[in-house]
Tab-separated table of C-alpha atoms and ligand atoms in Angstrom:
chain	number	residue	atom	x	y	z
A	240	MET	CA	0.076	-0.064	0.120
A	241	ALA	CA	1.152	3.412	-0.819
A	242	LEU	CA	2.484	5.615	2.107
A	243	PRO	CA	0.318	8.457	3.194
A	244	PHE	CA	1.090	11.666	1.090
A	245	LYS	CA	3.384	13.880	3.323
A	246	GLY	CA	3.527	16.918	1.023
A	247	ALA	CA	6.659	18.934	0.981
A	248	ASP	CA	7.593	21.428	3.693
A	249	PHE	CA	11.370	22.244	3.860
A	250	LEU	CA	10.994	25.374	5.877
A	251	ASN	CA	8.616	24.040	8.376
A	252	LEU	CA	5.991	26.353	7.202
A	253	ASP	CA	3.668	24.186	9.166
A	254	ALA	CA	4.518	26.269	12.160
A	255	GLU	CA	2.976	29.531	10.527
A	256	LEU	CA	-0.394	27.761	10.170
A	257	SER	CA	-3.032	27.565	12.923
A	258	ASP	CA	-4.515	24.185	14.280
A	259	GLU	CA	-7.534	24.893	12.144
A	260	GLU	CA	-5.443	25.544	9.083
A	261	ARG	CA	-3.561	22.252	9.418
A	262	MET	CA	-6.619	20.342	10.233
A	263	ILE	CA	-8.520	21.496	6.999
A	264	ARG	CA	-5.317	20.526	5.025
A	265	ASP	CA	-4.868	17.307	6.438
A	266	THR	CA	-8.784	16.478	6.196
A	267	VAL	CA	-8.723	17.313	2.523
A	268	ARG	CA	-5.132	15.663	1.991
A	269	GLN	CA	-6.730	12.205	3.321
A	270	TYR	CA	-9.782	12.625	1.367
A	271	VAL	CA	-7.917	13.276	-1.798
A	272	SER	CA	-5.773	10.071	-1.108
A	273	LYS	CA	-8.919	8.024	-0.542
A	274	GLU	CA	-11.650	9.409	-3.148
A	275	VAL	CA	-9.550	11.190	-5.991
A	276	VAL	CA	-6.292	9.465	-6.432
A	277	PRO	CA	-7.275	6.124	-7.087
A	278	ILE	CA	-9.797	6.839	-9.678
A	279	VAL	CA	-8.802	9.990	-11.433
A	280	ALA	CA	-6.278	8.366	-13.910
A	281	LYS	CA	-9.413	6.543	-15.173
A	282	HIS	CA	-11.514	9.617	-15.396
A	283	PHE	CA	-8.636	11.359	-17.191
A	284	ARG	CA	-8.128	8.457	-19.686
A	285	ASP	CA	-12.115	8.356	-20.451
A	286	GLY	CA	-12.533	12.132	-20.456
A	287	THR	CA	-15.117	11.977	-17.747
A	288	PHE	CA	-15.805	14.523	-14.689
A	289	HIS	CA	-16.776	12.132	-11.381
A	290	LYS	CA	-19.804	13.836	-10.285
A	291	PRO	CA	-19.946	12.179	-6.756
A	292	TRP	CA	-16.834	14.667	-5.918
A	293	ILE	CA	-19.437	17.248	-5.861
A	294	SER	CA	-21.451	16.461	-2.818
A	295	GLN	CA	-18.130	15.328	-1.164
A	296	VAL	CA	-16.350	18.575	-1.639
A	297	ALA	CA	-19.607	20.214	-0.422
A	298	GLU	CA	-19.778	18.131	2.416
A	299	MET	CA	-16.250	19.399	3.639
A	300	GLY	CA	-17.571	23.092	3.149
A	301	LEU	CA	-15.189	23.861	0.136
A	302	LEU	CA	-17.835	25.201	-2.057
A	303	GLY	CA	-17.984	29.121	-1.534
A	304	ALA	CA	-15.675	28.365	1.534
A	305	THR	CA	-14.592	31.762	2.140
A	306	LEU	CA	-18.222	33.493	1.940
A	307	GLU	CA	-20.029	34.061	5.163
A	308	GLY	CA	-23.630	32.956	5.529
A	309	TYR	CA	-26.006	31.404	3.091
A	310	GLY	CA	-24.695	27.823	4.138
A	311	CYS	CA	-21.174	28.808	3.508
A	312	ALA	CA	-18.252	27.810	5.712
A	313	GLY	CA	-16.760	31.348	6.184
A	314	LEU	CA	-13.096	30.013	5.970
A	315	GLY	CA	-10.059	32.246	6.117
A	316	ASN	CA	-8.174	32.455	2.748
A	317	VAL	CA	-5.090	30.492	4.032
A	318	ALA	CA	-7.256	27.504	5.176
A	319	TYR	CA	-9.049	27.589	1.730
A	320	GLY	CA	-5.984	27.769	-0.028
A	321	LEU	CA	-4.475	24.818	1.702
A	322	ALA	CA	-7.569	22.970	0.866
A	323	ILE	CA	-7.362	23.890	-2.788
A	324	GLN	CA	-3.776	22.840	-2.934
A	325	GLU	CA	-4.710	19.446	-1.839
A	326	LEU	CA	-7.727	19.009	-4.227
A	327	GLU	CA	-5.241	19.993	-7.040
A	328	ARG	CA	-2.977	17.357	-5.591
A	329	GLY	CA	-5.617	15.129	-6.902
A	330	ASP	CA	-6.281	16.680	-10.395
A	331	SER	CA	-6.536	20.255	-11.563
A	332	GLY	CA	-10.044	19.295	-12.780
A	333	LEU	CA	-11.451	18.994	-9.440
A	334	ARG	CA	-9.687	22.074	-8.348
A	335	SER	CA	-11.180	23.934	-11.328
A	336	PHE	CA	-14.754	22.658	-10.439
A	337	VAL	CA	-14.370	24.022	-7.003
A	338	SER	CA	-12.751	27.270	-8.189
A	339	VAL	CA	-15.442	28.071	-10.618
A	340	GLN	CA	-18.327	27.169	-8.373
A	341	GLY	CA	-16.981	29.043	-5.365
A	342	GLY	CA	-14.786	31.959	-7.052
A	343	LEU	CA	-16.649	32.500	-10.283
A	344	VAL	CA	-20.250	31.750	-9.592
A	345	MET	CA	-21.283	32.029	-5.703
A	346	TYR	CA	-18.727	34.821	-5.352
A	347	PRO	CA	-20.557	36.917	-8.091
A	348	LEU	CA	-23.841	36.113	-6.699
A	349	TYR	CA	-22.732	37.109	-3.291
A	350	ALA	CA	-21.144	40.339	-4.384
A	351	PHE	CA	-23.463	41.626	-7.032
A	352	GLY	CA	-26.702	39.673	-6.539
A	353	SER	CA	-29.874	40.710	-5.143
A	354	GLU	CA	-30.925	39.323	-1.590
A	355	GLU	CA	-33.429	37.046	-3.412
A	356	GLN	CA	-30.771	35.816	-5.744
A	357	LYS	CA	-28.410	34.935	-2.961
A	358	ARG	CA	-31.303	33.170	-1.137
A	359	LYS	CA	-32.233	31.042	-3.868
A	360	TRP	CA	-28.797	30.150	-5.125
A	361	LEU	CA	-26.119	30.277	-2.376
A	362	PRO	CA	-27.280	27.534	0.019
A	363	GLU	CA	-28.166	25.202	-2.783
A	364	MET	CA	-24.703	25.820	-4.371
A	365	ALA	CA	-22.777	25.358	-1.127
A	366	ALA	CA	-24.379	22.027	-0.763
A	367	GLY	CA	-23.440	21.185	-4.177
A	368	ARG	CA	-27.116	20.303	-5.119
A	369	LYS	CA	-26.874	23.174	-7.873
A	370	VAL	CA	-23.843	23.629	-10.260
A	371	GLY	CA	-22.973	27.020	-11.860
A	372	CYS	CA	-20.396	28.056	-14.610
A	373	PHE	CA	-18.975	31.446	-15.549
A	374	GLY	CA	-19.049	32.420	-19.069
A	375	LEU	CA	-16.672	35.389	-19.799
A	376	THR	CA	-14.512	34.150	-22.796
A	377	GLU	CA	-15.796	34.020	-26.269
A	378	PRO	CA	-14.302	32.415	-29.595
A	379	ASP	CA	-12.812	35.628	-30.642
A	380	PHE	CA	-12.165	37.407	-27.131
A	381	GLY	CA	-10.062	35.643	-24.599
A	382	SER	CA	-7.284	37.748	-23.081
A	383	ASP	CA	-9.239	40.811	-24.082
A	384	PRO	CA	-12.645	40.155	-22.810
A	385	SER	CA	-13.617	44.031	-23.425
A	386	GLY	CA	-14.368	43.173	-27.221
A	387	MET	CA	-16.913	40.654	-26.135
A	388	ARG	CA	-19.816	40.429	-28.599
A	389	THR	CA	-22.408	38.866	-26.446
A	390	THR	CA	-25.310	41.208	-25.968
A	391	ALA	CA	-28.412	41.773	-23.784
A	392	ARG	CA	-31.268	43.707	-24.466
A	393	LYS	CA	-34.321	44.856	-22.437
A	394	GLU	CA	-37.723	43.794	-23.910
A	395	GLY	CA	-40.558	44.519	-21.308
A	396	SER	CA	-39.914	42.465	-18.338
A	397	SER	CA	-37.459	40.380	-19.837
A	398	TYR	CA	-33.676	40.392	-21.121
A	399	VAL	CA	-32.840	38.969	-24.318
A	400	LEU	CA	-29.326	37.387	-24.726
A	401	ASP	CA	-27.455	36.563	-28.040
A	402	GLY	CA	-24.011	35.411	-28.459
A	403	THR	CA	-21.561	32.464	-27.893
A	404	LYS	CA	-19.061	31.784	-24.783
A	405	MET	CA	-16.127	29.307	-25.170
A	406	TRP	CA	-14.168	27.052	-23.105
A	407	ILE	CA	-16.551	27.149	-20.166
A	408	THR	CA	-15.528	25.033	-17.246
A	409	ASN	CA	-18.829	23.044	-15.914
A	410	GLY	CA	-20.732	24.508	-18.818
A	411	GLY	CA	-22.409	20.995	-19.948
A	412	ILE	CA	-23.145	20.292	-16.211
A	413	ALA	CA	-24.285	23.693	-14.734
A	414	ASP	CA	-27.735	24.411	-13.813
A	415	VAL	CA	-26.963	27.921	-14.055
A	416	ALA	CA	-24.571	30.154	-15.816
A	417	VAL	CA	-23.263	33.577	-14.881
A	418	VAL	CA	-23.146	35.174	-18.467
A	419	TRP	CA	-21.293	38.400	-18.873
A	420	ALA	CA	-22.730	40.311	-21.608
A	421	LYS	CA	-23.112	43.924	-22.866
A	422	LEU	CA	-26.195	45.848	-22.060
A	423	ASP	CA	-26.252	49.145	-23.941
A	424	GLY	CA	-22.415	49.056	-24.303
A	425	VAL	CA	-21.684	48.045	-20.610
A	426	VAL	CA	-20.658	44.644	-19.469
A	427	ARG	CA	-23.070	43.176	-16.921
A	428	GLY	CA	-23.743	39.839	-15.295
A	429	PHE	CA	-26.976	37.577	-16.087
A	430	LEU	CA	-28.013	34.278	-14.589
A	431	VAL	CA	-29.229	31.889	-17.370
A	432	GLU	CA	-30.757	28.696	-16.093
A	433	ARG	CA	-30.457	25.230	-17.953
A	434	GLY	CA	-33.407	24.625	-20.217
A	435	THR	CA	-34.051	28.064	-20.885
A	436	PRO	CA	-35.182	28.362	-24.800
A	437	GLY	CA	-32.462	29.747	-26.663
A	438	TYR	CA	-29.593	28.664	-24.345
A	439	LYS	CA	-27.643	25.420	-25.507
A	440	THR	CA	-24.319	23.978	-24.271
A	441	SER	CA	-22.066	21.589	-26.105
A	442	ASP	CA	-18.904	19.927	-24.652
A	443	VAL	CA	-15.511	20.370	-26.126
A	444	GLU	CA	-14.065	17.242	-27.190
A	445	GLY	CA	-10.438	16.020	-28.022
A	446	LYS	CA	-8.783	17.827	-24.994
A	447	PHE	CA	-5.113	16.736	-24.190
A	448	SER	CA	-5.377	18.558	-20.731
A	449	LEU	CA	-8.202	18.897	-17.920
A	450	ARG	CA	-9.812	15.531	-19.322
A	451	ALA	CA	-11.409	14.921	-16.109
A	452	SER	CA	-13.323	18.341	-16.063
A	453	VAL	CA	-16.045	19.358	-18.168
A	454	THR	CA	-15.371	22.326	-20.636
A	455	SER	CA	-18.136	23.627	-23.064
A	456	GLU	CA	-19.312	26.065	-25.329
A	457	LEU	CA	-22.505	28.115	-24.269
A	458	SER	CA	-24.574	29.595	-26.853
A	459	PHE	CA	-27.613	32.262	-26.700
A	460	ASP	CA	-29.796	32.514	-29.452
A	461	GLY	CA	-32.668	35.005	-28.678
A	462	CYS	CA	-32.619	33.697	-25.204
A	463	ARG	CA	-35.134	35.217	-23.147
A	464	ILE	CA	-34.706	35.691	-19.178
A	465	PRO	CA	-36.577	37.203	-16.616
A	466	ALA	CA	-35.494	40.634	-15.640
A	467	ALA	CA	-34.846	39.690	-12.077
A	468	ASN	CA	-31.908	37.507	-13.471
A	469	LEU	CA	-29.577	40.580	-13.987
A	470	LEU	CA	-26.968	40.882	-11.061
A	471	PRO	CA	-28.105	44.189	-10.131
A	472	LYS	CA	-24.758	45.255	-8.800
A	473	SER	CA	-22.497	44.071	-11.588
A	474	GLU	CA	-21.375	47.029	-13.693
A	475	GLY	CA	-18.723	47.252	-16.193
A	476	LEU	CA	-15.723	44.748	-16.995
A	477	LYS	CA	-14.309	45.390	-13.361
A	478	SER	CA	-17.219	43.003	-12.007
A	479	PRO	CA	-15.953	39.948	-13.826
A	480	LEU	CA	-12.412	40.962	-13.260
A	481	MET	CA	-13.094	41.075	-9.462
A	482	CYS	CA	-14.457	37.391	-9.565
A	483	LEU	CA	-11.265	36.256	-11.397
A	484	ASN	CA	-9.117	37.639	-8.467
A	485	GLN	CA	-10.862	34.948	-6.434
A	486	ALA	CA	-10.158	31.931	-8.672
A	487	ARG	CA	-6.812	33.034	-9.570
A	488	TYR	CA	-5.872	33.327	-5.874
A	489	GLY	CA	-6.959	29.657	-5.672
A	490	ILE	CA	-4.918	28.693	-8.507
A	491	GLY	CA	-1.931	30.120	-7.034
A	492	TRP	CA	-2.421	27.518	-4.152
A	493	GLY	CA	-3.627	24.667	-6.254
A	494	ALA	CA	-0.571	24.781	-8.567
A	495	ILE	CA	1.807	23.865	-5.361
A	496	GLY	CA	-0.587	20.823	-4.916
A	497	ALA	CA	0.156	19.491	-8.278
A	498	ALA	CA	3.922	20.514	-7.973
A	499	MET	CA	4.260	18.679	-4.848
A	500	ALA	CA	2.532	15.550	-6.179
A	501	CYS	CA	4.989	15.681	-9.071
A	502	TYR	CA	7.977	16.165	-6.693
A	503	SER	CA	6.982	13.361	-4.439
A	504	GLU	CA	6.369	10.944	-7.168
A	505	ALA	CA	9.793	11.888	-8.926
A	506	LEU	CA	11.565	11.425	-5.322
A	507	GLU	CA	10.151	8.002	-4.538
A	508	TYR	CA	11.048	6.875	-8.051
A	509	ALA	CA	14.460	8.042	-7.965
A	510	LYS	CA	15.451	6.426	-4.884
A	511	THR	CA	14.180	2.998	-6.069
A	512	ARG	CA	14.909	3.206	-10.017
A	513	ILE	CA	18.426	1.541	-10.404
A	514	GLN	CA	20.493	2.282	-13.540
A	515	PHE	CA	24.340	1.872	-13.738
A	516	GLY	CA	24.351	-0.152	-10.408
A	517	LYS	CA	22.818	2.628	-8.314
A	518	PRO	CA	19.591	4.432	-7.572
A	519	ILE	CA	19.032	7.313	-10.079
A	520	ALA	CA	18.629	9.509	-7.003
A	521	GLY	CA	22.337	9.285	-6.447
A	522	PHE	CA	23.108	11.125	-9.716
A	523	GLN	CA	24.218	14.545	-9.254
A	524	LEU	CA	21.961	15.648	-12.304
A	525	VAL	CA	18.898	13.781	-10.885
A	526	GLN	CA	19.538	15.471	-7.351
A	527	ASN	CA	19.664	18.897	-9.229
A	528	LYS	CA	16.606	18.499	-10.658
A	529	LEU	CA	14.933	17.272	-7.256
A	530	VAL	CA	16.666	20.166	-5.541
A	531	GLN	CA	15.338	22.875	-7.946
A	532	MET	CA	11.551	21.446	-7.796
A	533	LEU	CA	11.593	21.556	-4.088
A	534	THR	CA	13.206	25.053	-3.983
A	535	GLU	CA	10.618	26.412	-6.379
A	536	ILE	CA	7.807	24.690	-4.290
A	537	THR	CA	9.343	26.201	-1.085
A	538	LYS	CA	9.394	29.660	-2.674
A	539	ALA	CA	5.869	29.189	-4.116
A	540	GLN	CA	4.562	28.241	-0.558
A	541	LEU	CA	5.901	31.579	0.859
A	542	LEU	CA	4.385	33.612	-1.779
A	543	ALA	CA	0.940	31.978	-1.295
A	544	LEU	CA	1.058	32.140	2.397
A	545	ARG	CA	1.910	35.774	2.215
A	546	VAL	CA	-0.679	36.738	-0.219
A	547	GLY	CA	-3.308	34.572	1.728
A	548	ARG	CA	-2.632	36.460	4.792
A	549	MET	CA	-2.969	39.820	3.000
A	550	LYS	CA	-6.038	38.661	1.572
A	551	ASP	CA	-7.693	37.871	4.897
A	552	LYS	CA	-6.652	41.570	6.002
A	553	GLY	CA	-8.334	42.828	2.575
A	554	GLU	CA	-4.845	44.117	1.615
A	555	ALA	CA	-3.969	41.726	-1.589
A	556	LYS	CA	-4.008	43.818	-4.603
A	557	PRO	CA	-4.866	42.199	-8.136
A	558	TYR	CA	-1.350	42.642	-9.355
A	559	GLN	CA	-0.082	40.782	-6.339
A	560	ILE	CA	-2.462	37.879	-7.115
A	561	SER	CA	-1.316	37.841	-10.531
A	562	MET	CA	2.423	37.200	-9.423
A	563	LEU	CA	1.053	34.234	-7.211
A	564	LYS	CA	-0.878	32.759	-10.215
A	565	ARG	CA	1.789	33.527	-12.637
A	566	ASN	CA	4.904	32.290	-10.673
A	567	ASN	CA	3.134	29.124	-8.965
A	568	VAL	CA	1.627	27.969	-12.204
A	569	GLN	CA	5.026	28.335	-14.114
A	570	ILE	CA	7.102	26.652	-11.376
A	571	ALA	CA	4.609	23.782	-11.197
A	572	LEU	CA	4.646	23.195	-15.116
A	573	GLU	CA	8.373	23.143	-14.861
A	574	GLY	CA	8.700	20.881	-11.912
A	575	ALA	CA	5.952	18.456	-13.844
A	576	ARG	CA	8.218	18.241	-16.759
A	577	MET	CA	11.276	17.552	-14.885
A	578	ALA	CA	9.293	14.861	-12.722
A	579	ARG	CA	8.293	13.331	-15.879
A	580	ASP	CA	11.926	13.235	-17.235
A	581	ILE	CA	13.141	11.584	-14.333
A	582	LEU	CA	10.402	8.731	-14.638
A	583	GLY	CA	12.000	8.107	-18.068
A	584	ALA	CA	9.688	5.963	-20.296
A	585	ASN	CA	7.298	5.353	-17.387
A	586	GLY	CA	6.580	8.981	-17.231
A	587	VAL	CA	4.553	8.801	-20.251
A	588	ALA	CA	2.238	6.220	-18.967
A	589	ASP	CA	-0.753	7.282	-16.871
A	590	GLU	CA	0.041	4.608	-14.154
A	591	TYR	CA	2.004	7.711	-12.864
A	592	GLN	CA	0.706	11.059	-12.581
A	593	SER	CA	3.230	13.686	-13.471
A	594	PHE	CA	2.352	13.705	-17.204
A	595	ARG	CA	-1.520	14.127	-16.268
A	596	HIS	CA	-0.478	17.053	-13.987
A	597	MET	CA	1.784	18.588	-16.666
A	598	ALA	CA	-0.994	18.371	-19.418
A	599	ASN	CA	-3.275	19.844	-16.983
A	600	LEU	CA	-1.118	22.678	-16.053
A	601	GLU	CA	-0.774	23.641	-19.849
A	602	SER	CA	-4.363	24.826	-19.389
A	603	VAL	CA	-4.065	26.279	-16.046
A	604	TYR	CA	-0.945	28.441	-17.583
A	605	THR	CA	-3.383	29.924	-19.980
A	606	TYR	CA	-6.794	30.182	-18.181
A	607	GLU	CA	-7.675	32.792	-15.593
A	608	GLY	CA	-5.296	34.965	-17.466
A	609	THR	CA	-2.364	33.637	-19.557
A	610	HIS	CA	0.984	33.619	-18.241
A	611	ASP	CA	2.084	36.652	-20.434
A	612	ILE	CA	-1.199	38.638	-19.752
A	613	HIS	CA	-0.070	38.520	-15.874
A	614	THR	CA	3.355	39.387	-16.771
A	615	LEU	CA	1.789	42.633	-18.436
A	616	VAL	CA	-0.236	43.293	-15.242
A	617	ILE	CA	2.675	43.150	-13.054
A	618	GLY	CA	4.857	45.010	-15.670
A	619	GLU	CA	2.223	47.794	-15.726
A	620	ASN	CA	2.011	47.955	-12.065
A	621	ILE	CA	5.913	48.519	-11.554
A	622	THR	CA	6.373	50.829	-14.678
A	623	GLY	CA	2.995	52.902	-14.773
A	624	ILE	CA	3.039	51.934	-18.585
A	625	SER	CA	0.379	49.659	-19.954
A	626	ALA	CA	2.017	47.423	-22.701
A	627	PHE	CA	-1.442	45.566	-23.483
A	628	SER	CA	-1.932	47.199	-26.635
B	831	TGC	P1	-8.799	47.774	-17.718
B	831	TGC	O1	-9.125	49.152	-18.237
B	831	TGC	O2	-7.506	47.347	-17.377
B	831	TGC	O3	-9.845	47.489	-16.347
B	831	TGC	C1	-11.324	47.754	-16.479
B	831	TGC	C2	-11.845	47.909	-14.951
B	831	TGC	O4	-11.372	46.765	-14.286
B	831	TGC	C3	-10.400	47.041	-13.190
B	831	TGC	N1	-9.750	45.988	-13.105
B	831	TGC	C4	-9.788	44.989	-12.018
B	831	TGC	N2	-10.779	45.130	-11.010
B	831	TGC	C5	-10.627	43.918	-10.004
B	831	TGC	N3	-9.502	43.070	-10.252
B	831	TGC	C6	-8.861	43.011	-11.413
B	831	TGC	N4	-7.899	41.758	-11.351
B	831	TGC	C7	-8.747	44.062	-12.205
B	831	TGC	N5	-7.989	44.280	-13.383
B	831	TGC	C8	-8.718	45.424	-13.943
B	831	TGC	C9	-9.660	48.334	-13.903
B	831	TGC	O5	-9.131	49.059	-12.661
B	831	TGC	C10	-10.672	48.964	-14.293
B	831	TGC	O6	-11.479	49.683	-13.463
B	831	TGC	P2	-12.291	50.990	-13.854
B	831	TGC	O7	-12.761	51.535	-12.426
B	831	TGC	O8	-11.372	52.049	-13.935
B	831	TGC	O9	-13.444	50.690	-14.908
B	831	TGC	O10	-9.403	46.614	-18.572
B	831	TGC	P3	-8.606	46.086	-19.980
B	831	TGC	O11	-9.775	45.880	-20.820
B	831	TGC	O12	-7.417	46.969	-20.420
B	831	TGC	O13	-8.043	44.519	-19.519
B	831	TGC	C11	-7.254	44.355	-18.506
B	831	TGC	C12	-6.606	42.946	-18.711
B	831	TGC	C13	-6.133	42.396	-19.814
B	831	TGC	C14	-5.857	42.704	-17.412
B	831	TGC	C15	-7.903	41.839	-18.239
B	831	TGC	O14	-8.980	41.933	-19.356
B	831	TGC	C16	-7.773	40.446	-18.252
B	831	TGC	O15	-7.489	40.137	-17.067
B	831	TGC	N6	-7.651	39.609	-19.192
B	831	TGC	C17	-7.594	38.197	-19.013
B	831	TGC	C18	-8.839	37.572	-19.259
B	831	TGC	C19	-9.001	36.168	-18.107
B	831	TGC	O16	-8.457	36.154	-17.353
B	831	TGC	N7	-10.066	35.554	-18.467
B	831	TGC	C20	-10.375	34.238	-17.542
B	831	TGC	C21	-11.903	33.924	-18.024
B	831	TGC	S1	-12.286	32.921	-17.037
B	831	TGC	C22	-11.293	31.310	-16.748
B	831	TGC	O17	-10.523	31.417	-17.419
B	831	TGC	C23	-11.774	30.414	-15.824
B	831	TGC	S2	-10.908	29.017	-15.832
B	831	TGC	C24	-11.526	28.391	-14.415
B	831	TGC	C25	-11.053	27.195	-14.008
B	831	TGC	O18	-11.397	26.207	-14.703
B	831	TGC	O19	-10.315	26.886	-12.934
B	832	FAD	P1	-5.711	34.545	-26.833
B	832	FAD	O1	-6.164	35.550	-25.929
B	832	FAD	O2	-6.137	34.543	-27.922
B	832	FAD	O3	-4.149	34.351	-26.528
B	832	FAD	C1	-3.244	33.496	-27.348
B	832	FAD	C2	-1.905	34.046	-26.934
B	832	FAD	O4	-1.627	35.307	-27.142
B	832	FAD	C3	-1.358	33.692	-25.543
B	832	FAD	O5	-0.030	33.228	-25.463
B	832	FAD	C4	-1.536	35.433	-24.834
B	832	FAD	O6	-0.626	35.180	-23.728
B	832	FAD	C5	-0.965	36.049	-26.251
B	832	FAD	N1	-1.359	37.432	-25.936
B	832	FAD	C6	-2.768	38.010	-26.006
B	832	FAD	N2	-2.880	39.234	-25.848
B	832	FAD	C7	-1.480	39.541	-25.634
B	832	FAD	C8	-0.913	40.725	-25.424
B	832	FAD	N3	-1.378	41.989	-25.228
B	832	FAD	N4	0.553	40.767	-25.396
B	832	FAD	C9	1.224	39.799	-25.482
B	832	FAD	N5	0.557	38.672	-25.714
B	832	FAD	C10	-0.598	38.368	-25.668
B	832	FAD	N6	-13.096	31.178	-19.864
B	832	FAD	C11	-14.344	31.413	-19.141
B	832	FAD	O7	-14.801	32.548	-19.514
B	832	FAD	N7	-14.777	30.486	-18.202
B	832	FAD	C12	-14.154	29.383	-17.978
B	832	FAD	O8	-14.751	28.515	-17.057
B	832	FAD	C13	-13.072	28.932	-18.676
B	832	FAD	N8	-12.534	27.664	-18.488
B	832	FAD	C14	-11.727	27.226	-19.152
B	832	FAD	C15	-11.258	25.982	-19.226
B	832	FAD	C16	-10.336	25.569	-20.022
B	832	FAD	C17	-9.724	24.136	-19.870
B	832	FAD	C18	-9.549	26.307	-20.701
B	832	FAD	C19	-8.067	25.950	-21.768
B	832	FAD	C20	-9.753	27.812	-20.911
B	832	FAD	C21	-10.860	28.063	-20.084
B	832	FAD	N9	-11.321	29.364	-20.043
B	832	FAD	C22	-12.464	29.996	-19.545
B	832	FAD	C23	-10.698	30.419	-21.211
B	832	FAD	C24	-9.428	31.084	-20.681
B	832	FAD	O9	-9.704	32.033	-19.849
B	832	FAD	C25	-8.869	31.751	-22.027
B	832	FAD	O10	-8.504	30.660	-22.803
B	832	FAD	C26	-7.736	32.688	-21.769
B	832	FAD	O11	-8.203	33.885	-21.197
B	832	FAD	C27	-6.951	33.006	-23.052
B	832	FAD	O12	-7.926	33.347	-24.089
B	832	FAD	P2	-7.551	32.844	-25.439
B	832	FAD	O13	-7.491	31.281	-25.284
B	832	FAD	O14	-8.341	33.320	-26.492
B	832	FAD	O15	-6.102	33.065	-26.166
């Protein structure tokens, strides 16, 4: 039987965590070892999302975990980050589900919704009985969502939506979509329920990445929704970008989980794989890779912990969250490639997990703002000059 997952904690950062934070991390760690790791390779191979995970993560209070009230757990940002880290140690697809449900659907309901909308959706979503998705990206507008073509127009007591959203996580399984569309030229958020005439979803096939997650296209063709489905406090592109801060923060922690999974796998493998008469862990070049991976994980942990503590005080700025997402996903992706290399030919088989993490991290590098978009966000902050266009 495999040993319990120990993570990586070279600087004893555990000492910086509260008992509650450690307890939440360890609970989710055990859950992932029992309910995710044993089956995720099959789901990745089959291209399926394992729906029973939804009620299981809900049971642990991980959906909309940092929100207060409405059945949400009201966790601190570090406790939430540690939980997300453990989920992504299992698979980025499960972490994506939780990020979208909490950061991109429950958060906008909480921040921009009416009291009636909050009461209707938040407790059901916290319990995992309802699933949501977030439609911002369009086929022709990814990094630059300001150009979106999806529109809403007011007709009596309804809004009518037209347009297409692309690459939408959870789209095909969502009961409700938070859709960003221009109303009189201004970006606003709308709730569109599954089954509404004129609203269709179709799942993206043939992904090499995030295969254990549902990704879909959403299309709106004269889709009429009640006027009460407008998120009344949403106003301008700033509203969806505020949601992205929540999800990007979680990704910064999640990437550490994927990186630790790859590092641990490579370390164990290197200690037992014999070539030229000794374990490959005894070769300097292999040690160099392992040291590099652990060093980057340790720096990523420090960054995540600091931004988490700042977020708890309401002090984390979007460009600081950009640095967290940008750095931690990059080091996780590079570490996954090194782990795959250390595993040799075995590294390309799904009996091992590093390749799956590596493939997932290619998407994570692109979504929630590409690596280079975050470079430009930070570049603008330090120079005062925008280099986006
Ligand atoms: P810009 O003029 O800079 O900004 C418009 C207004 O928004 C404000 N703002 C932010 N506010 C809060 N948080 C942020 N991160 C913000 N970034 C900007 C800004 O201050 C301004 O406010 P105001 O009051 O002046 O109106 O807008 P821009 O059009 O120049 O765009 C800036 C840019 C490129 C950084 C932005 O468009 C961007 O972030 N692009 C990347 C798009 C992106 O990340 N898409 C993600 C889609 S969702 C997704 O990928 C989910 S994957 C989920 C999963 O499965 O885990
Ligand atoms: P583009 O914007 O076309 O970028 C292509 C390349 O050009 C990138 O390398 C980019 O960095 C570069 N580039 C673009 N502009 C500049 C510039 N100004 N300077 C320098 N380089 C630039 N979206 C949602 O709304 N909701 C979701 O739930 C969601 N889930 C997703 C799930 C998956 C699996 C994936 C892969 C994507 C998902 N997305 C989602 C979409 C994601 O947010 C976009 O893919 C991302 O924002 C990038 O947009 P794009 O793919 O159109 O690339």
